[in-house]
Amino acid sequence: MILFPYLDIIGRSAAVYFFMTIALRIFGKKELSQLNTADIILILLISNSVQNAMVGPDTSLWGGLVAALVLFIINFVIKKLTHKYKLLNDLLLDKPEILIHDGKLDFDSLSKLDISHDELKEAMREHGLEHFTDVKLCMLEIDGTISVISKDKNLKQTHYKRKHNHKNFRK
């Protein structure tokens, strides 16, 4: 049967996909909107290191296409399932994090997320705010942007894309 060799690639590709999903969930990547040089190098090295694990000895065009197709299908199915099942969504996807609520900073979240005082102030300035007390709500969104909502009803919400990795926020 012609499909039998490709069943191995399908199984290997699925295993690598789920391993990478779990590894990224464990090690986390809150800063989705920013990729620095080290992040790009890591992505390239991981993709190179798992390529042979997916296709095994089959380095043919068809082997690579089957592996890629399996990854697309699994990704499509996972997205559909996370939209349908809240438990799976909670398990696999990050949630927005509150950084400031009614002018009060959440130092635990800021420290955990590695958001510095300077980065937070920069996000506020981009929104036209100078003081923490002017902020109704400030959140790190799941895509890595920082949203700021002012207490002033005349100011609009803005998104601040994280650009750098800063040292931990100091209390």
PDB file of C-alpha atoms in Angstrom:
ATOM      1  CA  MET A   1       0.000   0.000   0.000  1.00  0.00           C
ATOM      2  CA  ILE A   2       1.401   3.389  -1.023  1.00  0.00           C
ATOM      3  CA  LEU A   3       0.092   5.278   2.034  1.00  0.00           C
ATOM      4  CA  PHE A   4       1.806   3.046   4.606  1.00  0.00           C
ATOM      5  CA  PRO A   5       5.158   4.928   4.580  1.00  0.00           C
ATOM      6  CA  TYR A   6       3.268   8.186   5.050  1.00  0.00           C
ATOM      7  CA  LEU A   7       1.429   6.910   8.138  1.00  0.00           C
ATOM      8  CA  ASP A   8       4.776   7.044   9.933  1.00  0.00           C
ATOM      9  CA  ILE A   9       5.222  10.691   8.881  1.00  0.00           C
ATOM     10  CA  ILE A  10       1.670  11.501   9.995  1.00  0.00           C
ATOM     11  CA  GLY A  11       2.252   9.987  13.439  1.00  0.00           C
ATOM     12  CA  ARG A  12       5.671  11.640  13.837  1.00  0.00           C
ATOM     13  CA  SER A  13       4.360  15.050  12.747  1.00  0.00           C
ATOM     14  CA  ALA A  14       1.424  14.848  15.133  1.00  0.00           C
ATOM     15  CA  ALA A  15       3.744  13.878  18.003  1.00  0.00           C
ATOM     16  CA  VAL A  16       6.072  16.813  17.285  1.00  0.00           C
ATOM     17  CA  TYR A  17       3.129  19.228  17.026  1.00  0.00           C
ATOM     18  CA  PHE A  18       1.737  18.204  20.408  1.00  0.00           C
ATOM     19  CA  PHE A  19       5.189  18.200  22.016  1.00  0.00           C
ATOM     20  CA  MET A  20       5.848  21.747  20.754  1.00  0.00           C
ATOM     21  CA  THR A  21       2.403  22.905  21.919  1.00  0.00           C
ATOM     22  CA  ILE A  22       3.004  21.553  25.405  1.00  0.00           C
ATOM     23  CA  ALA A  23       6.588  22.881  25.538  1.00  0.00           C
ATOM     24  CA  LEU A  24       5.526  26.375  24.492  1.00  0.00           C
ATOM     25  CA  ARG A  25       2.703  26.321  27.032  1.00  0.00           C
ATOM     26  CA  ILE A  26       5.056  25.253  29.827  1.00  0.00           C
ATOM     27  CA  PHE A  27       7.849  27.667  28.970  1.00  0.00           C
ATOM     28  CA  GLY A  28       5.419  30.402  27.925  1.00  0.00           C
ATOM     29  CA  LYS A  29       5.701  33.190  25.447  1.00  0.00           C
ATOM     30  CA  LYS A  30       3.716  36.203  26.628  1.00  0.00           C
ATOM     31  CA  GLU A  31       5.445  38.605  24.271  1.00  0.00           C
ATOM     32  CA  LEU A  32       3.811  37.367  21.069  1.00  0.00           C
ATOM     33  CA  SER A  33       4.005  40.713  19.345  1.00  0.00           C
ATOM     34  CA  GLN A  34       7.767  40.914  19.658  1.00  0.00           C
ATOM     35  CA  LEU A  35      10.480  38.658  18.375  1.00  0.00           C
ATOM     36  CA  ASN A  36      14.067  39.500  19.152  1.00  0.00           C
ATOM     37  CA  THR A  37      17.116  37.904  17.569  1.00  0.00           C
ATOM     38  CA  ALA A  38      17.291  35.149  20.192  1.00  0.00           C
ATOM     39  CA  ASP A  39      13.603  34.265  19.610  1.00  0.00           C
ATOM     40  CA  ILE A  40      14.106  34.002  15.837  1.00  0.00           C
ATOM     41  CA  ILE A  41      17.219  31.854  16.295  1.00  0.00           C
ATOM     42  CA  LEU A  42      15.312  29.599  18.701  1.00  0.00           C
ATOM     43  CA  ILE A  43      12.431  29.180  16.240  1.00  0.00           C
ATOM     44  CA  LEU A  44      14.808  28.350  13.383  1.00  0.00           C
ATOM     45  CA  LEU A  45      16.797  25.865  15.456  1.00  0.00           C
ATOM     46  CA  ILE A  46      13.676  24.158  16.799  1.00  0.00           C
ATOM     47  CA  SER A  47      12.229  23.815  13.312  1.00  0.00           C
ATOM     48  CA  ASN A  48      15.489  22.331  12.076  1.00  0.00           C
ATOM     49  CA  SER A  49      15.823  19.986  15.046  1.00  0.00           C
ATOM     50  CA  VAL A  50      12.308  18.544  14.751  1.00  0.00           C
ATOM     51  CA  GLN A  51      12.250  18.250  10.958  1.00  0.00           C
ATOM     52  CA  ASN A  52      13.976  14.855  10.942  1.00  0.00           C
ATOM     53  CA  ALA A  53      11.787  13.724  13.831  1.00  0.00           C
ATOM     54  CA  MET A  54       8.743  14.371  11.651  1.00  0.00           C
ATOM     55  CA  VAL A  55       9.805  12.868   8.330  1.00  0.00           C
ATOM     56  CA  GLY A  56      12.342  10.301   9.539  1.00  0.00           C
ATOM     57  CA  PRO A  57      14.425   8.926   6.683  1.00  0.00           C
ATOM     58  CA  ASP A  58      11.936  10.148   4.047  1.00  0.00           C
ATOM     59  CA  THR A  59      13.436  13.393   2.720  1.00  0.00           C
ATOM     60  CA  SER A  60      11.335  13.348  -0.432  1.00  0.00           C
ATOM     61  CA  LEU A  61       9.112  16.205  -1.554  1.00  0.00           C
ATOM     62  CA  TRP A  62       6.029  14.104  -0.782  1.00  0.00           C
ATOM     63  CA  GLY A  63       7.297  13.332   2.715  1.00  0.00           C
ATOM     64  CA  GLY A  64       7.776  17.036   3.454  1.00  0.00           C
ATOM     65  CA  LEU A  65       4.380  17.919   1.999  1.00  0.00           C
ATOM     66  CA  VAL A  66       2.644  15.218   4.045  1.00  0.00           C
ATOM     67  CA  ALA A  67       4.337  16.515   7.234  1.00  0.00           C
ATOM     68  CA  ALA A  68       3.316  20.109   6.433  1.00  0.00           C
ATOM     69  CA  LEU A  69      -0.254  19.052   5.614  1.00  0.00           C
ATOM     70  CA  VAL A  70      -0.538  17.177   8.923  1.00  0.00           C
ATOM     71  CA  LEU A  71       0.631  20.276  10.821  1.00  0.00           C
ATOM     72  CA  PHE A  72      -1.921  22.477   9.038  1.00  0.00           C
ATOM     73  CA  ILE A  73      -4.730  19.997   9.703  1.00  0.00           C
ATOM     74  CA  ILE A  74      -3.860  19.575  13.377  1.00  0.00           C
ATOM     75  CA  ASN A  75      -3.608  23.359  13.808  1.00  0.00           C
ATOM     76  CA  PHE A  76      -6.990  23.831  12.114  1.00  0.00           C
ATOM     77  CA  VAL A  77      -8.637  21.167  14.297  1.00  0.00           C
ATOM     78  CA  ILE A  78      -7.069  22.527  17.503  1.00  0.00           C
ATOM     79  CA  LYS A  79      -8.356  26.031  16.708  1.00  0.00           C
ATOM     80  CA  LYS A  80     -11.861  24.708  16.079  1.00  0.00           C
ATOM     81  CA  LEU A  81     -11.797  22.666  19.305  1.00  0.00           C
ATOM     82  CA  THR A  82     -10.486  25.554  21.439  1.00  0.00           C
ATOM     83  CA  HIS A  83     -13.355  27.717  20.172  1.00  0.00           C
ATOM     84  CA  LYS A  84     -15.863  24.996  20.997  1.00  0.00           C
ATOM     85  CA  TYR A  85     -14.531  23.713  24.349  1.00  0.00           C
ATOM     86  CA  LYS A  86     -13.678  26.228  27.072  1.00  0.00           C
ATOM     87  CA  LEU A  87     -11.618  23.706  29.064  1.00  0.00           C
ATOM     88  CA  LEU A  88      -9.329  23.044  26.100  1.00  0.00           C
ATOM     89  CA  ASN A  89      -9.132  26.774  25.404  1.00  0.00           C
ATOM     90  CA  ASP A  90      -8.099  27.447  29.009  1.00  0.00           C
ATOM     91  CA  LEU A  91      -5.529  24.657  28.883  1.00  0.00           C
ATOM     92  CA  LEU A  92      -3.850  25.683  25.632  1.00  0.00           C
ATOM     93  CA  LEU A  93      -4.235  29.451  25.334  1.00  0.00           C
ATOM     94  CA  ASP A  94      -2.995  32.317  27.467  1.00  0.00           C
ATOM     95  CA  LYS A  95      -5.367  34.790  29.076  1.00  0.00           C
ATOM     96  CA  PRO A  96      -5.116  38.576  29.220  1.00  0.00           C
ATOM     97  CA  GLU A  97      -3.407  39.813  32.403  1.00  0.00           C
ATOM     98  CA  ILE A  98      -4.401  42.893  34.403  1.00  0.00           C
ATOM     99  CA  LEU A  99      -1.453  45.232  34.981  1.00  0.00           C
ATOM    100  CA  ILE A 100      -3.264  48.280  36.417  1.00  0.00           C
ATOM    101  CA  HIS A 101      -6.805  48.458  37.753  1.00  0.00           C
ATOM    102  CA  ASP A 102      -8.269  51.793  38.859  1.00  0.00           C
ATOM    103  CA  GLY A 103      -4.810  53.342  39.154  1.00  0.00           C
ATOM    104  CA  LYS A 104      -3.402  50.498  41.282  1.00  0.00           C
ATOM    105  CA  LEU A 105      -0.504  48.497  39.862  1.00  0.00           C
ATOM    106  CA  ASP A 106      -0.478  44.712  40.127  1.00  0.00           C
ATOM    107  CA  PHE A 107       3.172  44.246  41.060  1.00  0.00           C
ATOM    108  CA  ASP A 108       2.910  40.444  41.089  1.00  0.00           C
ATOM    109  CA  SER A 109       1.660  40.355  37.478  1.00  0.00           C
ATOM    110  CA  LEU A 110       4.197  42.938  36.341  1.00  0.00           C
ATOM    111  CA  SER A 111       7.036  40.968  37.872  1.00  0.00           C
ATOM    112  CA  LYS A 112       5.776  37.602  36.579  1.00  0.00           C
ATOM    113  CA  LEU A 113       5.370  39.008  33.068  1.00  0.00           C
ATOM    114  CA  ASP A 114       8.729  40.809  33.146  1.00  0.00           C
ATOM    115  CA  ILE A 115       7.229  44.224  32.373  1.00  0.00           C
ATOM    116  CA  SER A 116       9.378  47.090  33.562  1.00  0.00           C
ATOM    117  CA  HIS A 117       8.285  50.403  35.045  1.00  0.00           C
ATOM    118  CA  ASP A 118       9.691  52.195  31.972  1.00  0.00           C
ATOM    119  CA  GLU A 119       7.803  49.964  29.547  1.00  0.00           C
ATOM    120  CA  LEU A 120       4.543  50.497  31.410  1.00  0.00           C
ATOM    121  CA  LYS A 121       5.063  54.272  31.474  1.00  0.00           C
ATOM    122  CA  GLU A 122       5.840  54.235  27.732  1.00  0.00           C
ATOM    123  CA  ALA A 123       2.556  52.426  27.029  1.00  0.00           C
ATOM    124  CA  MET A 124       0.709  55.009  29.121  1.00  0.00           C
ATOM    125  CA  ARG A 125       2.429  57.937  27.369  1.00  0.00           C
ATOM    126  CA  GLU A 126       1.436  56.521  23.977  1.00  0.00           C
ATOM    127  CA  HIS A 127      -2.126  56.783  25.250  1.00  0.00           C
ATOM    128  CA  GLY A 128      -1.599  60.316  26.502  1.00  0.00           C
ATOM    129  CA  LEU A 129      -1.506  59.429  30.182  1.00  0.00           C
ATOM    130  CA  GLU A 130       1.151  60.537  32.617  1.00  0.00           C
ATOM    131  CA  HIS A 131       0.128  59.081  35.983  1.00  0.00           C
ATOM    132  CA  PHE A 132      -0.917  55.593  37.022  1.00  0.00           C
ATOM    133  CA  THR A 133      -3.897  57.112  38.803  1.00  0.00           C
ATOM    134  CA  ASP A 134      -5.247  58.216  35.373  1.00  0.00           C
ATOM    135  CA  VAL A 135      -5.548  54.585  34.243  1.00  0.00           C
ATOM    136  CA  LYS A 136      -8.861  52.776  34.608  1.00  0.00           C
ATOM    137  CA  LEU A 137      -7.528  49.504  33.190  1.00  0.00           C
ATOM    138  CA  CYS A 138      -4.233  48.384  31.682  1.00  0.00           C
ATOM    139  CA  MET A 139      -3.888  44.831  30.355  1.00  0.00           C
ATOM    140  CA  LEU A 140      -1.339  42.636  28.666  1.00  0.00           C
ATOM    141  CA  GLU A 141      -3.409  41.093  25.885  1.00  0.00           C
ATOM    142  CA  ILE A 142      -2.936  37.556  24.602  1.00  0.00           C
ATOM    143  CA  ASP A 143      -1.216  38.862  21.469  1.00  0.00           C
ATOM    144  CA  GLY A 144       1.457  40.606  23.566  1.00  0.00           C
ATOM    145  CA  THR A 145       0.123  44.151  23.246  1.00  0.00           C
ATOM    146  CA  ILE A 146      -0.521  46.377  26.229  1.00  0.00           C
ATOM    147  CA  SER A 147      -3.989  47.949  26.190  1.00  0.00           C
ATOM    148  CA  VAL A 148      -4.638  51.085  28.218  1.00  0.00           C
ATOM    149  CA  ILE A 149      -8.084  52.428  29.075  1.00  0.00           C
ATOM    150  CA  SER A 150      -8.168  55.883  30.585  1.00  0.00           C
ATOM    151  CA  LYS A 151     -10.436  57.058  33.378  1.00  0.00           C
ATOM    152  CA  ASP A 152     -11.022  60.092  31.129  1.00  0.00           C
ATOM    153  CA  LYS A 153     -14.028  59.275  28.921  1.00  0.00           C
ATOM    154  CA  ASN A 154     -12.698  61.565  26.154  1.00  0.00           C
ATOM    155  CA  LEU A 155      -9.541  59.510  25.549  1.00  0.00           C
ATOM    156  CA  LYS A 156      -9.660  56.392  23.398  1.00  0.00           C
ATOM    157  CA  GLN A 157      -8.166  52.992  24.145  1.00  0.00           C
ATOM    158  CA  THR A 158      -4.790  52.282  22.542  1.00  0.00           C
ATOM    159  CA  HIS A 159      -2.575  49.251  22.109  1.00  0.00           C
ATOM    160  CA  TYR A 160       1.114  49.359  22.878  1.00  0.00           C
ATOM    161  CA  LYS A 161       3.238  46.716  21.158  1.00  0.00           C
ATOM    162  CA  ARG A 162       5.997  45.408  23.408  1.00  0.00           C
ATOM    163  CA  LYS A 163       9.339  46.047  21.740  1.00  0.00           C
ATOM    164  CA  HIS A 164      12.008  45.067  24.254  1.00  0.00           C
ATOM    165  CA  ASN A 165      12.718  42.662  27.039  1.00  0.00           C
ATOM    166  CA  HIS A 166      13.312  44.756  30.140  1.00  0.00           C
ATOM    167  CA  LYS A 167      14.383  43.787  33.608  1.00  0.00           C
ATOM    168  CA  ASN A 168      11.689  42.850  36.098  1.00  0.00           C
ATOM    169  CA  PHE A 169       9.390  45.551  37.374  1.00  0.00           C
ATOM    170  CA  ARG A 170      10.657  46.804  40.696  1.00  0.00           C
ATOM    171  CA  LYS A 171       8.204  47.384  43.554  1.00  0.00           C
TER     172      LYS A 171
END
